[in-house]
XYZ file of N, CA and C in Angstrom:
624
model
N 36.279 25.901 24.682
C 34.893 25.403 24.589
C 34.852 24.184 23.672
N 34.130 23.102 24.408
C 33.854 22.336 23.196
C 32.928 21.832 22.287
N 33.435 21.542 20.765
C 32.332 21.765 19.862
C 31.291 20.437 20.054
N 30.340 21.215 19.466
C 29.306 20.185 18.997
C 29.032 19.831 17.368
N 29.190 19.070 16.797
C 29.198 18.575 15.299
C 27.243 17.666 15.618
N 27.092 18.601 14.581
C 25.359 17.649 14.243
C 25.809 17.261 12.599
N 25.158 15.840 12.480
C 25.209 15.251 11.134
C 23.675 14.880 10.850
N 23.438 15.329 9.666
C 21.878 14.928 9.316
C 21.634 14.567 8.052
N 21.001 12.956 8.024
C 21.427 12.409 7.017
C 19.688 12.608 6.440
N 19.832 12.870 4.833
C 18.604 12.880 4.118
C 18.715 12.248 3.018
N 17.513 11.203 3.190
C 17.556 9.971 1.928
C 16.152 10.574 0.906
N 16.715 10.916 -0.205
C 15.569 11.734 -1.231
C 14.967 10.291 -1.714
N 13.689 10.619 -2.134
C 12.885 9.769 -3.247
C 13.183 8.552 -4.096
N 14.854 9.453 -4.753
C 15.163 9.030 -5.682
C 16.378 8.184 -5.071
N 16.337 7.674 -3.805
C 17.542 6.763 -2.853
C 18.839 7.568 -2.761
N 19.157 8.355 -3.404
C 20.241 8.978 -3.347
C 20.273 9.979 -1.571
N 21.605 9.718 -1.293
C 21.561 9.782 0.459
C 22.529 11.300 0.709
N 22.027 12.700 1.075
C 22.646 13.526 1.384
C 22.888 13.389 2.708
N 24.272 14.387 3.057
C 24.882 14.096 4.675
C 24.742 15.885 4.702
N 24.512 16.579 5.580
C 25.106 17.721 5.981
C 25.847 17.932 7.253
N 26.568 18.415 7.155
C 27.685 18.687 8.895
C 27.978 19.603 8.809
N 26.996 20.178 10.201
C 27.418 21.519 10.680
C 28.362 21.375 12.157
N 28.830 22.652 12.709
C 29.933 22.670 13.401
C 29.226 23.646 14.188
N 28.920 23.636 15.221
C 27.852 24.611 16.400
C 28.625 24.812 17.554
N 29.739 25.863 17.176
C 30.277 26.300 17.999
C 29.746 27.944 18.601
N 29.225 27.936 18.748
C 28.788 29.467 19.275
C 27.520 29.192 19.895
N 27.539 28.142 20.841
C 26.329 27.986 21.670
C 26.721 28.079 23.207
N 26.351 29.014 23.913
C 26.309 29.510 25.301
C 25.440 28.751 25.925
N 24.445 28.210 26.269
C 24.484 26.977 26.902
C 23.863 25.611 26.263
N 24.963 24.621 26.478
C 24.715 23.449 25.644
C 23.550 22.595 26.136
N 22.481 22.921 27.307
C 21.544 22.071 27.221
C 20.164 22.273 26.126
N 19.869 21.296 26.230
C 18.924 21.070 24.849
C 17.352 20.581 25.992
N 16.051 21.256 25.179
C 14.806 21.162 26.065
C 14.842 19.570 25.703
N 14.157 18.891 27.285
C 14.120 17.722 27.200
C 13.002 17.132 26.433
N 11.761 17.991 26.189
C 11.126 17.305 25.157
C 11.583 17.242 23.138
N 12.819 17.616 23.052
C 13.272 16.805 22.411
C 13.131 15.419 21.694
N 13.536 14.555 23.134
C 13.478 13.214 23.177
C 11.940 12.582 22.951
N 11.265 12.888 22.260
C 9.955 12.831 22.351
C 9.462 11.645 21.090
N 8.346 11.328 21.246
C 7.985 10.120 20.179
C 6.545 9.847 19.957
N 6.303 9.582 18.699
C 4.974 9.351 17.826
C 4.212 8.093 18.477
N 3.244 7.953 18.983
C 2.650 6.710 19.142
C 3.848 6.070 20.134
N 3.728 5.953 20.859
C 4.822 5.402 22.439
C 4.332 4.065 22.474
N 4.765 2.960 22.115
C 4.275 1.743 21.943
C 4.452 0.785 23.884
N 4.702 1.852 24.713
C 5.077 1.057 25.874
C 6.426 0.250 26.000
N 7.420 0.322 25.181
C 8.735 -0.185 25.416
C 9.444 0.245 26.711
N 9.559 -0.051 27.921
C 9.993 -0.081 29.041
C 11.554 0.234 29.416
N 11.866 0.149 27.900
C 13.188 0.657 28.055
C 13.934 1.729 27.313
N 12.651 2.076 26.850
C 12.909 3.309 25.853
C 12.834 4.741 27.448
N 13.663 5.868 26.802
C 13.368 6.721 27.848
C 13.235 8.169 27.374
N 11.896 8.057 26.771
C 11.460 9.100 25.949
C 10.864 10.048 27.124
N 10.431 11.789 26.899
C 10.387 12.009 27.608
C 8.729 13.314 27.045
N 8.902 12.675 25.995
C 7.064 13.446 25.480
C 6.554 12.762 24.692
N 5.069 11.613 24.703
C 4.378 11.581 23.889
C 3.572 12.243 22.683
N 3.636 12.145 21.478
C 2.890 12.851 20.829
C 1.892 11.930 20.755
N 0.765 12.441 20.316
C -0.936 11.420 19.772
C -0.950 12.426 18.465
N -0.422 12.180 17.306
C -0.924 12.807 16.296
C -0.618 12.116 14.985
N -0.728 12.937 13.883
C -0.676 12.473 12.447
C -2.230 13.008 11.941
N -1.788 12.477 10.606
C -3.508 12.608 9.534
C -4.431 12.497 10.023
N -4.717 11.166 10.768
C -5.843 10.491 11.376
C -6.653 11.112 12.541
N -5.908 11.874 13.315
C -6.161 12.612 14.234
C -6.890 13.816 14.064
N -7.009 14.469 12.309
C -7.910 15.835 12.249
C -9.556 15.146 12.665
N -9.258 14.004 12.089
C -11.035 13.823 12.183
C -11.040 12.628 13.285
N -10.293 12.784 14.415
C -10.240 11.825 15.414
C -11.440 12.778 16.054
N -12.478 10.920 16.303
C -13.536 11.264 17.645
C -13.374 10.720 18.598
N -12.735 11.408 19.520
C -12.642 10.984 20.888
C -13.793 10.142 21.631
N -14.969 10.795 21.152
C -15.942 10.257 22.334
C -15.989 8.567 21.474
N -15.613 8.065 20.799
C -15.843 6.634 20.334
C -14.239 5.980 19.703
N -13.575 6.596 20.119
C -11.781 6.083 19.476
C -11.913 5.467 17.936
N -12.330 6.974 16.988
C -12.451 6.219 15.665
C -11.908 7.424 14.728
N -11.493 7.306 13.754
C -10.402 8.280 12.637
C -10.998 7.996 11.193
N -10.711 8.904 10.523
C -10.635 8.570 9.307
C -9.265 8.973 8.237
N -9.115 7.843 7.704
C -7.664 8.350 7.405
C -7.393 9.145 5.956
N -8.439 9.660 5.576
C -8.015 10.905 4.451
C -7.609 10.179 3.274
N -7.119 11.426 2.426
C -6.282 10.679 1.538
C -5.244 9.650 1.637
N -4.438 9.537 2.449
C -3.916 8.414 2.827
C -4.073 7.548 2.895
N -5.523 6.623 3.061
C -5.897 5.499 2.738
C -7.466 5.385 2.165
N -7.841 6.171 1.304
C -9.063 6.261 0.746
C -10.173 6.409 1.797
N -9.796 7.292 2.440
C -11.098 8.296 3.377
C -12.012 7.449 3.660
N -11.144 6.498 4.346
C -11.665 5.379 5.223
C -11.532 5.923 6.414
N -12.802 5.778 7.327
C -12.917 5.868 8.783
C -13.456 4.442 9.195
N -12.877 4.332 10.659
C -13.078 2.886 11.427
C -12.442 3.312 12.944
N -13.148 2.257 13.692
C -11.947 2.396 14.628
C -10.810 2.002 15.143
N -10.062 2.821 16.143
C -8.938 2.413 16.307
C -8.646 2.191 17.815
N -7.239 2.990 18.255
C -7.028 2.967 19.553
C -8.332 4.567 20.304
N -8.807 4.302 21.416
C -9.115 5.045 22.213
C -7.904 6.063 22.831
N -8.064 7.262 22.904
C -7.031 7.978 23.396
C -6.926 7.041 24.709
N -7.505 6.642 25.646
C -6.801 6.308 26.757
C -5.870 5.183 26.722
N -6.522 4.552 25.988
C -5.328 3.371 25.242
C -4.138 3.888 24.480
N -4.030 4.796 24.371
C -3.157 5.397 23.451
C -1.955 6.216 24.521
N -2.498 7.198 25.626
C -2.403 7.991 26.835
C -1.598 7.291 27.981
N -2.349 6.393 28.079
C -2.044 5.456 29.187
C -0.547 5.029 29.471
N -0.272 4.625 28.238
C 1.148 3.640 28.469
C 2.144 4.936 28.597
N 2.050 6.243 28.439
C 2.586 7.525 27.975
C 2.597 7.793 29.731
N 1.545 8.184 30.470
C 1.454 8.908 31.330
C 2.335 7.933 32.655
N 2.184 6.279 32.651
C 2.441 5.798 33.158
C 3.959 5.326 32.885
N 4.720 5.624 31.892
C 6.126 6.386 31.912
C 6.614 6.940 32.175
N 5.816 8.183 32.283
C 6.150 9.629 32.926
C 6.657 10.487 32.432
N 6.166 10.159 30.887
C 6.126 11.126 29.813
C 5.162 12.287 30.060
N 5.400 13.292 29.355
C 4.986 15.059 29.297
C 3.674 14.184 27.559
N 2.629 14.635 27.729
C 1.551 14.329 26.358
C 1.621 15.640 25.243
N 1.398 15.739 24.105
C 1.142 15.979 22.827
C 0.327 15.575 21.984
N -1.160 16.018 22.286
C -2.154 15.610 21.927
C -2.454 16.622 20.612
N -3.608 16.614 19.555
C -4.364 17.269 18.905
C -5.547 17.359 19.086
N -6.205 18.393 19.171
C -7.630 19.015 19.226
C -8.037 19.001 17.609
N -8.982 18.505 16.745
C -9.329 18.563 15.733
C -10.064 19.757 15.779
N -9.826 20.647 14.280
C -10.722 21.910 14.513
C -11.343 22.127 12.898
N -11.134 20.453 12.126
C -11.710 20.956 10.714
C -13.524 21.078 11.117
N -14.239 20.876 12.223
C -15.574 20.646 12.372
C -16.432 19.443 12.307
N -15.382 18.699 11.309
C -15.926 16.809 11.042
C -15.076 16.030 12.117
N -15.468 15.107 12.222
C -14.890 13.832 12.825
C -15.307 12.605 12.457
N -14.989 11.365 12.518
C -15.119 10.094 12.050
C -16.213 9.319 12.883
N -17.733 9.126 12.061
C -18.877 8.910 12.977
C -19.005 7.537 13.562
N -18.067 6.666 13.033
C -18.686 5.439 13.385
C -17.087 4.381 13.318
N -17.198 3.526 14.639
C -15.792 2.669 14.798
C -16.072 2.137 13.391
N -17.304 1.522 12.816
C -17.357 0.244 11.757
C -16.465 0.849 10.730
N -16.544 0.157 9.999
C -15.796 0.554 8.445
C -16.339 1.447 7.206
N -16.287 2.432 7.519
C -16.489 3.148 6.391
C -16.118 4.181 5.151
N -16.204 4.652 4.316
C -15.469 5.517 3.905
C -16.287 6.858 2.910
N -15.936 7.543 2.445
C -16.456 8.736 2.068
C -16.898 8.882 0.482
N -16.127 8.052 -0.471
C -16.412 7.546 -1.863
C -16.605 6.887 -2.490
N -17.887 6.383 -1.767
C -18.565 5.124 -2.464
C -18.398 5.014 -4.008
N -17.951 3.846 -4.700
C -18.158 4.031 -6.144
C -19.654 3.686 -6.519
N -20.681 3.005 -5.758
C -21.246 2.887 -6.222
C -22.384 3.466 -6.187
N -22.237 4.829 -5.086
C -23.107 5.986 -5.056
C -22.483 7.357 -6.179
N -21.038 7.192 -5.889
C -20.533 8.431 -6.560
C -20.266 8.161 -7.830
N -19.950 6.849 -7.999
C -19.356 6.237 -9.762
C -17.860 6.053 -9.409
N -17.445 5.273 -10.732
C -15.908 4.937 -11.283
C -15.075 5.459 -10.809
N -14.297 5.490 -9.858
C -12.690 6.329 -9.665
C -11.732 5.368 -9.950
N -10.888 6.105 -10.084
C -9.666 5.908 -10.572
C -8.446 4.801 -9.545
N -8.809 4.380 -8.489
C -8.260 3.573 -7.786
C -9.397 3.445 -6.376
N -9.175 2.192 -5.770
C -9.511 1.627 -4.880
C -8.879 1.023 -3.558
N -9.558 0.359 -2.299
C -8.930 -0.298 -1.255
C -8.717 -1.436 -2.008
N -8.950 -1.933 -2.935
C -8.566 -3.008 -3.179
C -7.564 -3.261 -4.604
N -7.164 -1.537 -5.014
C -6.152 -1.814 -6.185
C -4.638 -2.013 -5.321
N -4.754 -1.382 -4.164
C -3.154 -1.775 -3.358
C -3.130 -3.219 -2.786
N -4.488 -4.237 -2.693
C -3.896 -5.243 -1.959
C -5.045 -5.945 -3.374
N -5.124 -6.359 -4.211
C -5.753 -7.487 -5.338
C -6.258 -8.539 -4.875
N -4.914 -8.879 -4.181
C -6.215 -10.424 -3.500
C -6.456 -10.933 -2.278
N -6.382 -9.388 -1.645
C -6.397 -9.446 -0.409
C -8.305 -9.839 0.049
N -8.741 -10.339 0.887
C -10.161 -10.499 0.822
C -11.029 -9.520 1.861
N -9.974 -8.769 2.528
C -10.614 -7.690 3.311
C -10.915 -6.058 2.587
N -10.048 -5.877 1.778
C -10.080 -5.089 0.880
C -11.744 -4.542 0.604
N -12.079 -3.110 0.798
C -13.588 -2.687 0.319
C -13.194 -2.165 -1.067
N -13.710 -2.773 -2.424
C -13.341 -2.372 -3.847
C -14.455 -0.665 -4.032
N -15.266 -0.908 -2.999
C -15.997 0.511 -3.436
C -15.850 1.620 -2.579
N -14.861 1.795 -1.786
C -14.274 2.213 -1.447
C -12.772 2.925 -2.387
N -13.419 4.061 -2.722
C -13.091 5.149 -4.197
C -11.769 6.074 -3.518
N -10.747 6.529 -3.973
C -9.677 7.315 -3.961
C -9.980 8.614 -3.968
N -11.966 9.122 -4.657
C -12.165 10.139 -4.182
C -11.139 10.607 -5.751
N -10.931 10.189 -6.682
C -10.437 10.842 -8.259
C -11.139 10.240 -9.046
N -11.679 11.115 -9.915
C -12.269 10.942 -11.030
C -11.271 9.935 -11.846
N -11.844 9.227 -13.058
C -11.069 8.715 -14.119
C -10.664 9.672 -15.000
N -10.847 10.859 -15.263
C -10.066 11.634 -15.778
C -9.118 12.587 -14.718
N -9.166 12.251 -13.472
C -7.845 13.070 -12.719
C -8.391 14.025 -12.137
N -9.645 14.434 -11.960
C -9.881 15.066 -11.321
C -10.798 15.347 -10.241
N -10.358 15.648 -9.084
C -11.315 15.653 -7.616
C -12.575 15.280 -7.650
N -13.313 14.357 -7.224
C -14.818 14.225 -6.787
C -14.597 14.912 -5.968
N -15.828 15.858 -6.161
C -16.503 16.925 -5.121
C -17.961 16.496 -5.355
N -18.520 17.470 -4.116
C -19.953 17.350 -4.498
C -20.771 16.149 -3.279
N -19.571 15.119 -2.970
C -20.583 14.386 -2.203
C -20.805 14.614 -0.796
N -21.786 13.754 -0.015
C -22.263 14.200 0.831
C -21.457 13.866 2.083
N -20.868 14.852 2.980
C -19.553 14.787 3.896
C -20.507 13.993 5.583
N -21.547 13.494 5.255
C -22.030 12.851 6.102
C -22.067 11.224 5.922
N -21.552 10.641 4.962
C -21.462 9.293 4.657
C -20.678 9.256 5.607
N -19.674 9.594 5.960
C -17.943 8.677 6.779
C -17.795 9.729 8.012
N -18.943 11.038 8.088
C -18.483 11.702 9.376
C -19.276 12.458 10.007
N -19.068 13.005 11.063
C -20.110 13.603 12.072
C -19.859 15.127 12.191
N -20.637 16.138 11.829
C -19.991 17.528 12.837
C -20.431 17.632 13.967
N -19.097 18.346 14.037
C -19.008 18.675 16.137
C -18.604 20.084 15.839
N -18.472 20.522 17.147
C -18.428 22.024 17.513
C -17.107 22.617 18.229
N -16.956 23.607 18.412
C -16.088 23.798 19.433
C -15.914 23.715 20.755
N -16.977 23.366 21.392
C -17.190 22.777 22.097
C -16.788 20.778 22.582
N -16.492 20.443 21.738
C -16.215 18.939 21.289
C -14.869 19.137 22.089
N -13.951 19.574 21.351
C -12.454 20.027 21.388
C -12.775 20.267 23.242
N -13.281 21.540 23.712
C -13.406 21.845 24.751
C -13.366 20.675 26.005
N -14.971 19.724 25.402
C -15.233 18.362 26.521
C -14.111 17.500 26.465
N -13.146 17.216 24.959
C -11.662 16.673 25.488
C -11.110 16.626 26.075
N -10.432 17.619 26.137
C -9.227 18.785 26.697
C -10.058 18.316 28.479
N -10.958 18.602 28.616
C -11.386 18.367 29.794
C -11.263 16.892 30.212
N -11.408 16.301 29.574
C -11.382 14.896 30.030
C -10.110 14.313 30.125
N -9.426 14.872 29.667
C -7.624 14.606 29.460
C -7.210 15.141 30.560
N -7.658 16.084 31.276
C -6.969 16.511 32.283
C -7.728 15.938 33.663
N -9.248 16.001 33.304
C -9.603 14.820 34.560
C -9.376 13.433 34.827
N -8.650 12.912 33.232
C -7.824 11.518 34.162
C -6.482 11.631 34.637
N -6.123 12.573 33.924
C -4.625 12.598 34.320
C -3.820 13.399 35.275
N -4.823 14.800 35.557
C -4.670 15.787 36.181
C -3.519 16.861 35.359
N -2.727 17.794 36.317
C -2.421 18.494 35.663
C -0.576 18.522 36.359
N -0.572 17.799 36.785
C 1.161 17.952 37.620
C 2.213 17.401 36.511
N 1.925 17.807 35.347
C 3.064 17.484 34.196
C 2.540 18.178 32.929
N 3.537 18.104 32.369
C 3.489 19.088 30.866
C 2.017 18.639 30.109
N 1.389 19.352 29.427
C 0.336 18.798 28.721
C 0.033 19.693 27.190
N 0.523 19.334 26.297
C 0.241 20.005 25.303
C -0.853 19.686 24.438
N -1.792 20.964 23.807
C -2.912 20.714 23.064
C -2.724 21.486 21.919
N -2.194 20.813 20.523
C -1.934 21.300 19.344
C -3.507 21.397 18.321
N -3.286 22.760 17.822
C -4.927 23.062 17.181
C -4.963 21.796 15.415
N -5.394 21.071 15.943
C -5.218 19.897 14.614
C -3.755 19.882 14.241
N -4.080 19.065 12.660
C -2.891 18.851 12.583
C -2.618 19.522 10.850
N -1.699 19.611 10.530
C -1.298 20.978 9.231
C -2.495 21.422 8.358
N -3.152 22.097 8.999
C -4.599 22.867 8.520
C -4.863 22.998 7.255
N -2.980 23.278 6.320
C -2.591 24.115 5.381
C -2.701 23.102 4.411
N -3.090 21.632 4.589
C -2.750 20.898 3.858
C -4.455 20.314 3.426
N -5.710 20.624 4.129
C -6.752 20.359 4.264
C -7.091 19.847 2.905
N -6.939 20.947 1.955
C -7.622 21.330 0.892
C -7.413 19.790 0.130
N -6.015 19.250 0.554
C -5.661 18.176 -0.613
C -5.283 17.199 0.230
N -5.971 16.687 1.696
C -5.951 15.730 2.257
C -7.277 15.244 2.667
N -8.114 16.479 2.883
C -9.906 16.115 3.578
C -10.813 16.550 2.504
N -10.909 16.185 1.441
C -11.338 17.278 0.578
C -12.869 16.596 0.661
N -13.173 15.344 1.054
C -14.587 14.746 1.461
C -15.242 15.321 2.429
């Protein structure tokens, strides 16, 4: 029989580069599921030959479908705006002939409006501790009141009102998706619908 050697390289924080190599000899049959080969955001490269789109990440818990708009959490100061439309997003995927990997948002919020907005105003909520405009200084698009959502002493703004930067929807929302994903595309290929995206992490990513 012959072996299979996997090498998996992990680059920590601190640049320092671990290798591990394992030796996978005790596998009875060597094919591997083809969605495997699968990829984040499918940019339409024509020569790539991926074989599952995913549509996910952060942005996607509070993705509103019915207007192609996100808000991106802690990750970029719980700014919502818009972006790509799932079909813009779908499209270049299905017409590959890629298998989809979508998310159903199930925190109850979603991102109300394409324009630019975000969830911690400083100048409704007060002073935080960083801004859109402490990562880029002299950048001129930069919103400075647009808050990190931390106090100057380190600790969480709570308290404000989760309707500045978003909309609730229902379970039903999720439902009219899922439906609409399958009435453009139909159903003669793989279609996966993941319940949001790491739920577990809510507390210290959506906390607006």
């Amino acid at each position: 029989m012959s072996l299979l050697f996997l090498t998996i390289s992990y680059v920590a924080l601190n640049s320092a580069q671990y290798t591990i190599t394992g030796k996978l000899d005790n596998i009875t049959n060597p094919e591997v599921n083809k969605h495997v080969f699968g990829v984040n955001f499918f940019n339409g490269d024509p020569s790539a030959n991926y074989t599952l789109c995913r549509d996910g990440g952060e942005g996607t818990t509070r993705f509103n479908w019915e207007i192609g708009a996100y808000n991106s959490a802690r990750d970029w100061y719980f700014i919502g705006q818009g972006g790509s439309t799932w079909q813009e997003t779908l499209d270049p995927c299905i017409a590959a002939g890629q298998d989809v990997l979508t998310q159903i948002p199930a925190m109850g919020w979603v991102a109300k409006s394409r324009n630019k907005i975000w969830s911690f105003s400083q100048a409704k909520y007060g002073a935080q501790k960083a801004d859109e405009c402490t990562s880029f200084p002299d950048a001129t698009w930069c919103a400075k009141d647009a808050g990190n959502g931390i106090w100057m002493n380190g600790s969480k703004v709570t308290g404000n009102d989760m309707n500045d930067a978003n909309v609730q929807i229902s379970a039903e929302n999720g439902t009219a998706w899922l439906q609409a994903v399958i009435a453009r595309y139909g159903i003669d290929r793989a279609m996966y619908f993941g319940i949001d995206n790491e739920p577990t992490l809510w507390s210290d990513l959506h906390w607006d």
